[in-house]
Coordinates of C-alpha atoms and ligand atoms in Angstrom, one line a residue:
M1 CA 21.6 -30.6 -16.0
N2 CA 23.9 -33.2 -14.4
R3 CA 26.1 -32.4 -11.5
V4 CA 29.3 -32.1 -13.5
A5 CA 27.7 -29.4 -15.7
F6 CA 26.3 -27.6 -12.6
V7 CA 29.6 -27.6 -10.8
A8 CA 31.3 -26.2 -13.9
I9 CA 28.8 -23.3 -14.2
A10 CA 29.2 -22.6 -10.4
S11 CA 33.0 -22.5 -10.7
I12 CA 32.8 -20.2 -13.8
L13 CA 30.7 -17.8 -11.8
T14 CA 33.0 -17.9 -8.8
Q15 CA 36.1 -17.4 -11.0
R16 CA 34.4 -14.4 -12.7
K17 CA 33.8 -12.9 -9.3
V18 CA 37.4 -13.5 -8.2
Q19 CA 38.7 -11.9 -11.5
L20 CA 36.6 -8.8 -11.0
Q21 CA 37.7 -8.4 -7.4
S22 CA 41.3 -8.9 -8.1
A23 CA 41.2 -6.4 -11.0
G24 CA 39.7 -3.9 -8.6
D25 CA 37.0 -3.5 -11.3
S26 CA 33.4 -2.6 -10.8
R27 CA 31.7 -5.8 -9.8
H28 CA 29.3 -5.9 -12.6
I29 CA 28.5 -9.5 -13.5
H30 CA 25.9 -10.0 -16.1
Y31 CA 23.4 -12.7 -14.9
K32 CA 21.9 -14.6 -17.8
L33 CA 18.4 -15.3 -16.6
K34 CA 15.7 -17.3 -18.5
S35 CA 12.3 -15.9 -19.3
R36 CA 9.1 -17.6 -18.1
E37 CA 8.6 -19.0 -21.6
E38 CA 12.1 -20.5 -21.7
H39 CA 11.4 -22.2 -18.3
L40 CA 8.1 -23.7 -19.7
A41 CA 9.8 -24.9 -22.9
D42 CA 12.3 -26.7 -20.6
A43 CA 9.5 -28.3 -18.7
L44 CA 8.2 -30.0 -21.8
L45 CA 11.5 -31.6 -22.6
N46 CA 12.7 -32.6 -19.2
E47 CA 11.9 -35.4 -16.8
Y48 CA 12.5 -34.0 -13.3
D49 CA 13.8 -35.5 -10.2
V50 CA 11.4 -33.3 -8.2
I51 CA 8.3 -31.4 -9.2
I52 CA 7.6 -28.7 -6.5
V53 CA 4.1 -27.5 -6.2
G54 CA 3.8 -24.0 -4.6
G55 CA 6.1 -21.0 -5.2
G56 CA 6.2 -19.5 -1.7
A57 CA 9.0 -19.7 0.9
T58 CA 8.7 -23.4 1.3
G59 CA 8.7 -24.2 -2.4
A60 CA 11.6 -21.8 -3.1
G61 CA 13.6 -23.3 -0.2
V62 CA 13.0 -26.9 -1.6
S63 CA 14.2 -25.6 -5.0
L64 CA 17.4 -24.2 -3.6
A65 CA 18.0 -27.4 -1.6
C66 CA 17.5 -29.5 -4.9
A67 CA 20.1 -27.3 -6.6
N68 CA 22.4 -27.8 -3.7
R69 CA 22.3 -31.6 -4.1
G70 CA 22.5 -31.6 -7.9
L71 CA 18.9 -32.7 -8.4
K72 CA 16.8 -31.3 -11.3
S73 CA 13.5 -29.6 -10.1
I74 CA 10.8 -27.4 -11.3
V75 CA 8.6 -25.1 -9.2
L76 CA 5.0 -24.7 -10.4
E77 CA 3.0 -21.8 -8.8
S78 CA -0.7 -21.4 -9.5
Q79 CA -0.7 -17.6 -8.9
D80 CA 2.3 -15.4 -8.6
Y81 CA 5.4 -16.4 -6.5
A82 CA 4.9 -15.4 -2.9
S83 CA 1.3 -14.4 -3.4
G84 CA 0.3 -16.6 -0.5
A85 CA 1.5 -16.2 3.1
S86 CA 5.1 -15.6 1.9
S87 CA 4.6 -11.9 1.0
K88 CA 2.3 -11.1 3.9
S89 CA 4.4 -12.0 6.9
T90 CA 5.5 -9.7 9.7
K91 CA 9.0 -9.8 8.0
L92 CA 10.7 -11.1 11.1
V93 CA 13.6 -13.6 11.1
H94 CA 13.2 -14.7 14.6
G95 CA 13.2 -17.5 17.2
G96 CA 9.9 -16.2 18.6
V97 CA 10.1 -14.3 21.9
R98 CA 6.5 -15.2 22.5
Y99 CA 7.2 -18.9 22.4
M100 CA 10.2 -18.4 24.6
Q101 CA 7.9 -16.8 27.2
Q102 CA 5.6 -19.8 27.0
V103 CA 8.6 -22.2 27.7
F104 CA 8.7 -20.6 31.2
Q105 CA 5.0 -20.6 31.9
L106 CA 4.2 -23.7 34.0
S107 CA 0.6 -23.7 32.8
E108 CA 1.8 -24.2 29.2
K109 CA 1.7 -27.7 27.5
N110 CA 4.6 -29.1 25.5
R111 CA 7.2 -26.7 26.9
L112 CA 10.1 -28.9 25.7
E113 CA 8.8 -28.9 22.1
K114 CA 8.5 -25.1 22.3
L115 CA 12.1 -24.8 23.4
Q116 CA 13.2 -26.9 20.6
L117 CA 11.2 -24.8 18.2
V118 CA 12.8 -21.6 19.4
A119 CA 16.3 -23.1 19.4
E120 CA 15.9 -24.4 15.8
A121 CA 14.5 -21.0 14.6
L122 CA 17.3 -19.1 16.4
R123 CA 19.9 -21.3 14.6
E124 CA 18.2 -20.7 11.3
R125 CA 17.9 -16.9 12.0
S126 CA 21.7 -16.7 11.8
N127 CA 21.8 -18.9 8.6
F128 CA 19.1 -16.8 7.0
L129 CA 20.9 -13.5 7.5
S130 CA 24.2 -14.8 6.3
M131 CA 22.8 -16.4 3.1
C132 CA 21.3 -13.1 2.0
S133 CA 22.9 -10.1 3.6
Y134 CA 21.5 -7.5 1.1
L135 CA 17.8 -8.2 1.8
T136 CA 18.1 -8.7 5.5
Q137 CA 19.3 -6.9 8.6
D138 CA 19.4 -7.3 12.4
F139 CA 17.7 -4.6 14.4
P140 CA 16.9 -3.7 18.0
T141 CA 13.4 -4.2 19.4
L142 CA 12.3 -2.4 22.5
I143 CA 10.1 -4.1 25.2
P144 CA 8.8 -1.1 27.2
C145 CA 8.6 -1.5 31.0
T146 CA 6.7 0.5 33.5
N147 CA 8.0 -1.1 36.7
L148 CA 11.2 -2.8 37.9
F149 CA 9.7 -6.2 38.2
D150 CA 8.8 -6.1 34.4
L151 CA 12.3 -4.8 33.6
G152 CA 13.9 -7.7 35.4
Y153 CA 11.5 -10.2 33.9
Y154 CA 12.0 -9.1 30.3
Y155 CA 15.7 -8.6 30.7
F156 CA 16.3 -12.1 32.0
G157 CA 13.8 -13.5 29.4
S158 CA 15.7 -11.8 26.6
L159 CA 19.0 -12.9 28.1
I160 CA 17.9 -16.5 28.0
Y161 CA 16.7 -16.1 24.4
H162 CA 20.2 -14.8 23.6
C163 CA 21.9 -17.7 25.5
V164 CA 19.7 -20.3 23.7
Y165 CA 20.9 -18.6 20.4
L166 CA 24.6 -18.7 21.5
Y167 CA 24.3 -22.4 22.7
Y168 CA 22.7 -23.6 19.4
Q169 CA 24.4 -21.3 16.9
T170 CA 26.5 -23.1 14.4
G171 CA 27.9 -20.2 12.5
G172 CA 26.4 -17.5 10.3
H173 CA 25.4 -14.0 11.3
T174 CA 26.0 -12.9 14.9
F175 CA 23.5 -11.1 17.1
K176 CA 24.2 -8.6 20.0
P177 CA 23.1 -9.4 23.5
P178 CA 20.1 -7.6 25.1
R179 CA 20.5 -4.5 27.1
I180 CA 18.5 -2.1 29.4
V181 CA 17.7 1.4 28.0
G182 CA 16.5 4.5 29.8
K183 CA 13.9 7.1 29.0
E184 CA 16.2 9.5 27.2
E185 CA 17.2 7.0 24.6
I186 CA 13.7 5.6 24.2
Q187 CA 12.3 9.1 23.6
Q188 CA 14.8 9.6 20.7
H189 CA 13.1 6.8 18.9
F190 CA 9.5 6.8 20.2
K191 CA 8.3 10.3 21.1
F192 CA 4.9 9.0 22.2
A193 CA 6.4 6.3 24.6
K194 CA 5.2 6.5 28.2
C195 CA 7.7 4.1 29.7
N196 CA 10.7 5.1 31.8
Y197 CA 12.9 2.2 30.8
G198 CA 12.8 -0.9 28.7
V199 CA 14.8 -3.8 27.3
I200 CA 16.3 -4.0 23.9
Y201 CA 16.8 -7.4 22.3
Y202 CA 17.8 -8.3 18.7
D203 CA 16.1 -10.2 15.9
G204 CA 16.4 -10.2 12.1
Q205 CA 14.2 -8.6 9.4
F206 CA 13.8 -9.0 5.7
N207 CA 11.8 -8.3 2.6
D208 CA 9.7 -11.4 2.2
A209 CA 8.4 -11.4 -1.4
R210 CA 11.8 -10.3 -2.7
M211 CA 13.5 -13.1 -0.8
V212 CA 11.3 -15.7 -2.7
Q213 CA 12.4 -14.0 -5.9
E214 CA 16.1 -14.1 -4.9
L215 CA 15.9 -17.7 -3.9
L216 CA 14.3 -18.6 -7.3
V217 CA 16.7 -16.6 -9.3
T218 CA 19.6 -18.3 -7.5
S219 CA 18.1 -21.8 -8.1
S220 CA 17.4 -20.9 -11.8
L221 CA 21.1 -19.9 -12.2
K222 CA 21.9 -23.4 -10.8
G223 CA 19.9 -25.1 -13.4
Q224 CA 16.4 -25.4 -11.8
N225 CA 13.2 -24.4 -13.6
M226 CA 10.2 -22.5 -12.4
A227 CA 7.0 -21.0 -13.8
N228 CA 4.3 -19.0 -12.1
Y229 CA 0.6 -19.0 -13.1
V230 CA 0.8 -22.8 -13.6
E231 CA -1.7 -24.7 -11.5
V232 CA -1.3 -28.4 -10.7
K233 CA -4.7 -29.9 -11.4
G234 CA -3.9 -33.6 -11.0
L235 CA -1.3 -36.2 -10.2
L236 CA -0.1 -38.7 -12.8
K237 CA 0.4 -42.3 -11.4
N238 CA 1.6 -45.6 -12.8
E239 CA 0.0 -49.0 -12.5
Q240 CA 1.6 -49.5 -9.1
N241 CA -0.2 -46.3 -8.0
K242 CA 3.2 -44.4 -7.7
I243 CA 3.3 -40.8 -8.7
T244 CA 5.1 -40.1 -12.1
G245 CA 4.2 -36.5 -12.7
V246 CA 1.5 -33.8 -12.7
Q247 CA -1.3 -32.5 -14.9
A248 CA -0.7 -28.8 -15.1
F249 CA -2.6 -25.8 -16.5
D250 CA -0.8 -22.7 -17.8
K251 CA -3.2 -19.9 -16.9
I252 CA -1.3 -17.3 -19.1
G253 CA -1.0 -19.5 -22.2
Q254 CA -4.4 -21.2 -21.4
K255 CA -2.8 -24.6 -22.1
Q256 CA -3.1 -28.0 -20.3
F257 CA 0.1 -30.2 -20.3
Q258 CA 1.8 -32.9 -18.4
I259 CA 5.2 -32.7 -16.6
K260 CA 7.0 -35.9 -15.8
G261 CA 8.9 -36.3 -12.5
K262 CA 10.3 -39.0 -10.1
C263 CA 8.5 -37.3 -7.2
V264 CA 6.2 -34.5 -6.3
V265 CA 6.7 -32.1 -3.3
N266 CA 3.5 -30.5 -2.0
A267 CA 4.6 -27.1 -0.8
T268 CA 1.3 -25.4 -1.1
G269 CA 1.1 -23.9 2.4
G270 CA -2.5 -23.3 3.4
W271 CA -3.7 -25.4 0.4
A272 CA -1.7 -28.5 1.3
D273 CA -4.8 -30.5 2.0
N274 CA -6.1 -30.1 -1.6
L275 CA -3.1 -31.9 -3.0
R276 CA -3.1 -34.5 -0.2
L277 CA -6.8 -35.2 -1.0
M278 CA -6.0 -35.3 -4.8
D279 CA -3.5 -38.0 -4.0
D280 CA -5.7 -40.0 -1.6
P281 CA -9.3 -38.9 -1.0
T282 CA -9.5 -40.8 2.3
V283 CA -6.8 -38.8 4.2
S284 CA -7.9 -36.5 7.0
K285 CA -7.2 -32.8 6.7
R286 CA -4.2 -31.5 8.6
I287 CA -4.1 -27.7 7.9
V288 CA -5.6 -25.1 10.2
S289 CA -5.7 -21.7 8.5
V290 CA -5.2 -18.7 10.7
A291 CA -5.4 -15.2 9.2
G292 CA -3.1 -12.5 10.4
S293 CA -3.5 -8.8 9.6
H294 CA -1.1 -5.9 9.5
L295 CA -1.3 -2.1 9.0
T296 CA 1.3 0.2 7.5
M297 CA 1.6 3.6 9.1
P298 CA 3.9 6.6 8.4
Q299 CA 7.2 6.6 10.1
K300 CA 6.3 9.4 12.5
Y301 CA 4.5 6.8 14.7
G302 CA 7.6 4.8 15.4
S303 CA 11.4 4.7 14.9
H304 CA 13.3 4.3 11.7
S305 CA 15.6 1.7 13.2
W306 CA 14.0 0.3 16.4
G307 CA 11.1 -2.1 16.7
Y308 CA 8.6 -1.9 19.6
L309 CA 7.0 -4.9 21.1
I310 CA 3.8 -4.4 23.1
P311 CA 4.1 -7.5 25.3
K312 CA 0.5 -7.6 26.5
T313 CA -2.4 -6.0 24.6
N314 CA -6.0 -5.9 26.0
D315 CA -6.6 -9.5 24.9
G316 CA -3.2 -10.8 26.0
R317 CA -1.6 -11.0 22.5
V318 CA 1.7 -9.3 21.6
L319 CA 1.8 -6.6 19.0
Y320 CA 4.8 -5.5 17.0
L321 CA 5.5 -2.0 15.6
L322 CA 8.4 -2.5 13.2
P323 CA 10.3 -0.1 10.9
W324 CA 10.1 -1.5 7.4
L325 CA 11.2 0.2 4.1
G326 CA 10.7 3.7 5.5
N327 CA 7.4 3.0 7.2
I328 CA 6.0 1.3 10.3
V329 CA 4.4 -2.1 10.1
M330 CA 1.9 -2.9 12.9
G331 CA 0.8 -6.5 13.5
T332 CA -0.3 -9.2 13.8
T333 CA -3.8 -10.5 14.6
E334 CA -4.9 -14.1 14.7
R335 CA -8.3 -15.2 13.2
K336 CA -9.2 -18.8 12.5
L337 CA -10.6 -19.4 9.0
D338 CA -12.8 -22.3 7.8
N339 CA -10.9 -22.5 4.5
T340 CA -7.7 -21.1 3.1
I341 CA -8.6 -18.2 0.7
S342 CA -6.3 -16.5 -1.7
D343 CA -6.7 -12.9 -0.7
P344 CA -8.4 -12.5 2.7
T345 CA -9.1 -8.9 3.6
V346 CA -8.4 -7.3 6.9
S347 CA -11.7 -7.5 8.9
K348 CA -13.2 -4.4 10.5
E349 CA -12.6 -6.0 14.0
E350 CA -8.9 -6.6 13.2
Y351 CA -8.5 -3.1 11.9
R352 CA -10.1 -1.6 15.0
W353 CA -8.1 -3.9 17.3
L354 CA -4.8 -2.9 15.7
L355 CA -5.5 0.8 16.0
Q356 CA -6.9 0.6 19.5
S357 CA -4.0 -1.4 20.8
F358 CA -1.6 1.1 19.3
C359 CA -3.5 4.1 20.7
D360 CA -3.9 2.6 24.2
E361 CA -0.2 2.0 24.4
F362 CA 0.8 5.5 23.4
A363 CA -2.3 7.4 24.6
I364 CA -3.0 8.9 21.1
D365 CA -6.4 9.8 19.8
E366 CA -7.7 7.0 17.5
S367 CA -9.4 9.2 15.0
E368 CA -6.1 11.1 14.4
V369 CA -4.2 7.8 13.7
A370 CA -7.0 6.3 11.6
K371 CA -6.6 8.9 8.9
D372 CA -2.9 8.2 8.5
G373 CA -3.2 4.5 7.6
K374 CA -1.1 3.8 4.4
S375 CA -1.9 0.2 3.7
K376 CA -3.4 -2.9 5.3
W377 CA -3.0 -6.6 4.4
C378 CA -3.8 -10.0 5.6
G379 CA -2.1 -13.4 5.1
V380 CA -3.0 -17.0 6.0
R381 CA -0.7 -18.9 8.3
P382 CA -0.8 -22.6 7.5
L383 CA -0.5 -24.5 10.8
V384 CA -0.4 -28.2 11.1
Y385 CA -3.3 -29.6 13.2
Q386 CA -2.8 -31.9 16.2
S387 CA -6.1 -33.3 17.5
N388 CA -5.3 -32.2 21.1
A389 CA -4.9 -28.5 20.4
L390 CA -7.7 -26.4 22.0
S391 CA -7.0 -23.0 20.3
T392 CA -4.9 -21.6 17.4
K393 CA -2.4 -20.4 20.0
E394 CA -1.9 -24.0 20.9
V395 CA -1.6 -25.5 17.4
S396 CA 2.1 -26.1 17.1
R397 CA 4.1 -23.8 14.8
T398 CA 6.4 -26.7 14.0
H399 CA 6.6 -28.2 10.5
E400 CA 5.9 -31.7 9.4
I401 CA 7.0 -33.7 6.3
E402 CA 4.6 -36.5 5.3
V403 CA 5.3 -39.1 2.6
S404 CA 2.2 -40.8 1.2
K405 CA 2.1 -44.4 -0.1
S406 CA 2.1 -43.1 -3.7
G407 CA 5.1 -40.9 -2.9
L408 CA 3.6 -37.4 -2.5
I409 CA 5.9 -35.5 -0.1
S410 CA 3.9 -32.9 1.8
V411 CA 5.8 -30.3 3.7
M412 CA 3.5 -28.4 6.0
G413 CA 3.5 -25.7 8.6
G414 CA 6.7 -24.1 9.9
K415 CA 7.6 -20.5 9.4
W416 CA 9.6 -18.2 7.0
T417 CA 12.7 -18.2 9.3
I418 CA 13.3 -21.9 8.9
F419 CA 12.6 -22.2 5.1
R420 CA 16.2 -23.4 4.5
L421 CA 15.9 -26.2 7.1
M422 CA 12.5 -27.3 5.8
G423 CA 14.0 -27.4 2.2
E424 CA 16.9 -29.5 3.3
Q425 CA 14.8 -31.9 5.3
T426 CA 12.3 -32.3 2.5
V427 CA 15.1 -33.1 0.0
D428 CA 16.4 -35.7 2.5
K429 CA 13.0 -37.4 2.1
V430 CA 13.2 -37.0 -1.7
Q431 CA 16.5 -38.7 -1.8
E432 CA 15.3 -41.6 0.3
L433 CA 12.3 -42.0 -2.0
I434 CA 14.1 -41.8 -5.3
G435 CA 17.2 -43.7 -4.1
N436 CA 19.6 -40.9 -4.7
N437 CA 22.5 -40.2 -2.2
K438 CA 24.2 -37.1 -3.7
K439 CA 25.8 -35.0 -0.9
R440 CA 25.2 -31.3 -0.4
L441 CA 27.5 -29.1 -2.5
E442 CA 27.6 -26.2 0.1
N443 CA 26.6 -26.1 3.7
L444 CA 25.1 -22.6 3.5
P445 CA 24.5 -21.6 -0.2
K446 CA 24.7 -17.8 -0.6
L447 CA 22.1 -16.2 -2.7
V448 CA 23.1 -14.9 -6.1
G449 CA 23.2 -11.2 -5.3
D450 CA 25.1 -11.5 -2.0
W451 CA 27.7 -8.8 -1.7
T452 CA 28.9 -9.1 1.9
Q453 CA 32.5 -9.4 1.0
F454 CA 32.5 -5.9 -0.4
D455 CA 32.5 -2.5 1.3
N456 CA 28.8 -1.5 1.2
K457 CA 29.4 2.2 1.6
K458 CA 31.8 2.2 -1.3
E459 CA 29.5 0.1 -3.4
I460 CA 26.7 2.7 -2.9
Q461 CA 29.1 5.6 -3.7
D462 CA 30.2 3.8 -6.9
M463 CA 26.7 3.2 -8.0
M464 CA 25.7 6.8 -7.3
K465 CA 28.5 8.0 -9.5
M466 CA 28.1 5.4 -12.2
F467 CA 24.3 5.9 -12.7
N468 CA 23.9 9.4 -11.4
L469 CA 21.6 8.3 -8.6
P470 CA 20.7 9.9 -5.2
Q471 CA 22.1 7.9 -2.3
S472 CA 18.7 6.5 -1.2
Y473 CA 18.0 5.1 -4.7
A474 CA 21.5 3.5 -5.0
A475 CA 20.9 1.9 -1.6
Y476 CA 17.4 0.7 -2.8
F477 CA 18.8 -1.1 -5.8
L478 CA 21.7 -2.7 -3.9
T479 CA 19.6 -3.8 -1.0
T480 CA 16.9 -5.2 -3.3
Y481 CA 18.9 -6.9 -6.0
G482 CA 22.4 -7.2 -4.5
D483 CA 24.8 -7.8 -7.4
R484 CA 21.9 -7.9 -9.9
A485 CA 21.4 -4.2 -9.3
Y486 CA 23.9 -3.5 -12.1
D487 CA 21.8 -5.5 -14.6
V488 CA 18.6 -3.7 -13.6
L489 CA 20.2 -0.3 -13.9
K490 CA 21.8 -1.1 -17.2
L491 CA 18.3 -1.7 -18.6
V492 CA 17.1 1.5 -17.0
H493 CA 19.8 3.4 -18.8
E494 CA 19.5 1.6 -22.1
K495 CA 16.9 4.0 -23.5
P496 CA 15.8 7.5 -22.3
E497 CA 12.2 6.4 -21.9
N498 CA 13.3 3.6 -19.5
K499 CA 14.4 6.2 -17.0
E500 CA 10.9 7.6 -16.6
S501 CA 9.9 7.4 -12.9
L502 CA 6.8 5.5 -11.9
H503 CA 5.9 7.6 -8.9
P504 CA 7.8 10.7 -7.6
Q505 CA 8.2 9.3 -4.0
F506 CA 9.6 5.9 -5.0
P507 CA 12.8 4.8 -6.9
H508 CA 11.0 2.7 -9.5
T509 CA 11.3 3.4 -13.2
I510 CA 10.0 1.9 -16.4
G511 CA 13.3 0.1 -17.0
E512 CA 13.1 -1.7 -13.6
I513 CA 9.6 -2.9 -14.5
L514 CA 10.8 -4.2 -17.8
Y515 CA 13.5 -6.1 -15.9
Q516 CA 10.9 -7.6 -13.6
I517 CA 8.7 -8.7 -16.6
R518 CA 11.6 -10.2 -18.6
Y519 CA 13.7 -11.8 -15.9
E520 CA 11.4 -12.2 -12.8
Q521 CA 8.3 -13.5 -14.6
A522 CA 5.9 -10.6 -13.6
R523 CA 2.8 -11.2 -15.6
K524 CA 0.1 -9.1 -14.0
P525 CA 0.2 -5.5 -12.6
E526 CA -0.3 -6.7 -9.1
D527 CA 2.9 -8.9 -9.4
I528 CA 4.8 -5.7 -9.9
L529 CA 2.8 -3.6 -7.5
F530 CA 2.8 -6.0 -4.5
R531 CA 5.7 -8.4 -4.8
R532 CA 8.4 -7.3 -7.3
T533 CA 8.1 -3.7 -5.8
R534 CA 6.4 -3.5 -2.4
L535 CA 4.3 -0.4 -3.3
G536 CA 1.0 -2.1 -2.4
F537 CA 2.3 -2.9 1.1
L538 CA 3.7 0.5 1.7
D539 CA 1.2 3.0 0.2
Q540 CA -2.0 1.8 -1.3
N541 CA -2.8 5.3 -2.6
A542 CA 0.3 5.2 -4.7
I543 CA -0.8 2.1 -6.5
F544 CA -4.1 3.8 -7.7
N545 CA -1.9 6.5 -9.3
V546 CA 0.4 4.1 -11.1
Y547 CA -1.8 1.1 -11.9
E548 CA -2.6 2.2 -15.4
K549 CA 0.9 3.1 -16.2
V550 CA 2.2 -0.3 -15.1
F551 CA -0.6 -1.9 -17.1
Q552 CA 0.4 -0.1 -20.3
I553 CA 4.0 -1.0 -19.9
M554 CA 3.0 -4.7 -19.5
A555 CA 0.6 -4.6 -22.4
K556 CA 3.3 -3.3 -24.7
E557 CA 6.1 -5.6 -23.5
L558 CA 3.9 -8.7 -23.4
K559 CA 2.0 -7.7 -26.6
W560 CA -1.5 -8.2 -25.1
P561 CA -4.3 -8.1 -27.7
E562 CA -6.7 -5.1 -27.3
K563 CA -9.8 -7.1 -26.4
F564 CA -7.9 -8.9 -23.7
Q565 CA -6.5 -5.6 -22.3
K566 CA -10.0 -4.2 -21.8
E567 CA -11.3 -7.3 -19.9
F568 CA -8.1 -7.6 -17.9
L569 CA -8.0 -3.9 -16.9
K570 CA -11.6 -4.0 -15.6
E571 CA -11.2 -7.3 -13.7
N572 CA -7.9 -6.4 -12.1
F573 CA -8.6 -2.8 -11.3
E574 CA -11.6 -3.9 -9.3
Y575 CA -9.3 -6.2 -7.3
I576 CA -7.1 -3.3 -6.4
R577 CA -10.2 -1.1 -5.5
K578 CA -11.2 -3.6 -2.9
L579 CA -8.1 -2.7 -0.9
E580 CA -9.2 0.9 -0.4
F581 CA -9.5 2.2 3.2
Ligands
FAD601 C1 0.3 -12.8 9.2 C2 1.5 -13.7 9.1 C3 2.7 -13.3 9.7 C4 3.8 -14.1 9.7 N1 5.0 -13.6 10.1 C5 6.1 -14.4 10.1 C6 7.3 -13.8 10.5 O1 7.4 -12.7 10.9 N2 8.4 -14.6 10.5 C7 8.4 -15.9 10.0 O2 9.4 -16.6 10.1 N3 7.2 -16.4 9.6 C8 6.1 -15.7 9.6 N4 4.9 -16.2 9.1 C9 4.9 -17.5 8.5 C10 5.3 -17.6 7.1 O3 4.9 -16.5 6.4 C11 4.8 -18.9 6.5 O4 5.1 -19.9 7.3 C12 5.4 -19.1 5.1 O5 5.3 -17.9 4.3 C13 4.6 -20.2 4.4 O6 5.2 -20.4 3.1 P1 4.6 -21.5 2.1 O7 5.4 -21.5 0.9 O8 4.5 -22.8 2.9 O9 3.1 -21.0 1.8 P2 2.6 -19.9 0.8 O10 3.5 -18.7 0.8 O11 1.1 -19.7 1.1 O12 2.8 -20.6 -0.6 C14 2.0 -21.7 -1.0 C15 1.8 -21.4 -2.5 O13 1.2 -22.6 -3.1 C16 0.4 -22.2 -4.2 N5 -0.5 -23.2 -4.6 C17 -1.6 -23.7 -4.0 N6 -2.1 -24.7 -4.7 C18 -1.4 -24.9 -5.8 C19 -1.6 -25.7 -7.0 N7 -2.6 -26.6 -7.0 N8 -0.7 -25.6 -8.0 C20 0.3 -24.7 -7.9 N9 0.5 -23.9 -6.8 C21 -0.4 -23.9 -5.8 C22 -0.3 -20.9 -3.7 O14 -0.7 -20.1 -4.8 C23 0.8 -20.3 -2.9 O15 1.5 -19.3 -3.5 C24 3.8 -15.4 9.1 C25 2.6 -15.8 8.5 C26 1.5 -15.0 8.5 C27 0.2 -15.4 7.8

């Protein structure tokens, strides 16, 4: 789509919003989204400015930045969107208090680089929350202190973190300054806490896999294409050895095809070296894969609104306990891997370390806590290697954009918080490479479902009345889909059977799953169970109960042949079984 057409569509959408607001009408805008098959049909007809390989945070960020410059792009993801690191993060939108601490330790190397890293991430933290208010929030985190020296140390540390944020902030969401809290207030949130006082500082939090979805949906509405389960198997080059496209394989349709593009962006995270080596077999590897594990525990072990940071565990690492979607997420560990693997499991050692660190902090019996575990998961952080780094703690968390002689643009490292910046900087390189100088259309593009300008409480009340929903369910739909919640609920109410609940403790219904299949490209039960909904991260027992039901809904909607169903069910149910405690 050319820029004129794109601007026309954007202005129609904006006008529609304004009309609805001024009419005082319910804000239901119907978003016309393409199916996976429609995106793939487009891929065969188009020649793209940019082919983005990898559908995680980085690829989705590049896609949005392309839309913002009027470039035409396609995202190709070999598994499901966000199935790599981007659904398995700690879910923090942060500058990194740990790196801030390192800035002030004289024994640390590259302290200036670390300060820049924190400053950059703190600026992006504000941008992130203001781009997508419905999936994000700021929240207080407690650093417990047992003596006055620690209280002073952590208070001034947090104050400097806040001052760096104020100094570098260029707009966006605002965060509160740190404060000191006493025992009484702490006990209201953490009944097991032993400390007499502590420091509260603020960071952001989000729903990572849903954020990738929202980024892609926004890009799609701005004319970009995307398809999951399409693996890039090779690079097409011309006689001058310049990249002209990719050889792709559609794992669902079992078809090999070529896609033409002026340039290829390698946003494959932990797998970035594979594409770099495909381009030039003589390059040295740059990615260090570090696995990080988390446990999900019931809310009784923490607070529903405060995080808790254990600043020094028995091996010197920090450990977070964070409230997330009604549970407590505990993490993370760091374990260097020889290779990046798709689904690393939480090792026994990591599981023990997480439980032990928690129980040491709160003096709770480990056997009691162990039986309460609800879910555990592990992701691979793709760090960019510098030859002088001695340990993974020392490998820089910064990102790097490399352009090869044949024009492969590899964007490596970084973190979720700075996805927008990584996307914009990558597209700067794209424009240099393809000789395009279109300017950004918006400084900070809002995601499609953003509803900040409305009164959230009223919106929830309206939705409760309109669809006869309990408050928590209305809040779930609005904080998951933003504006699109109305489209989802319309489908839920279209037929009586669509209202059938998936699990009594969760708000998901058959209609919502149909929406995720039709408009969010869910193609396997785990896409629904782990990334469209977050059931697998919240309660692994629940997914054993609902797996077959989800499978049946998908088989009917996607018209899976019977033979295929049997093989698929066997293979994929075994995958889920591996997750059992
Ligand atoms: C345990 C852990 C905790 C973290 N916590 C935080 C946090 O709290 N806050 C924060 O800001 N950051 C955090 N991060 C970092 C953040 O999650 C990552 O930096 C980010 O998700 C990386 O995104 P990505 O898109 O580069 O990689 P990925 O999400 O891994 O995506 C790469 C994608 O490329 C696909 N792919 C690979 N090869 C091909 C191919 N040939 N064809 C097509 N597709 C291909 C893969 O399937 C994959 O989906 C954490 C990371 C980990 C591991």
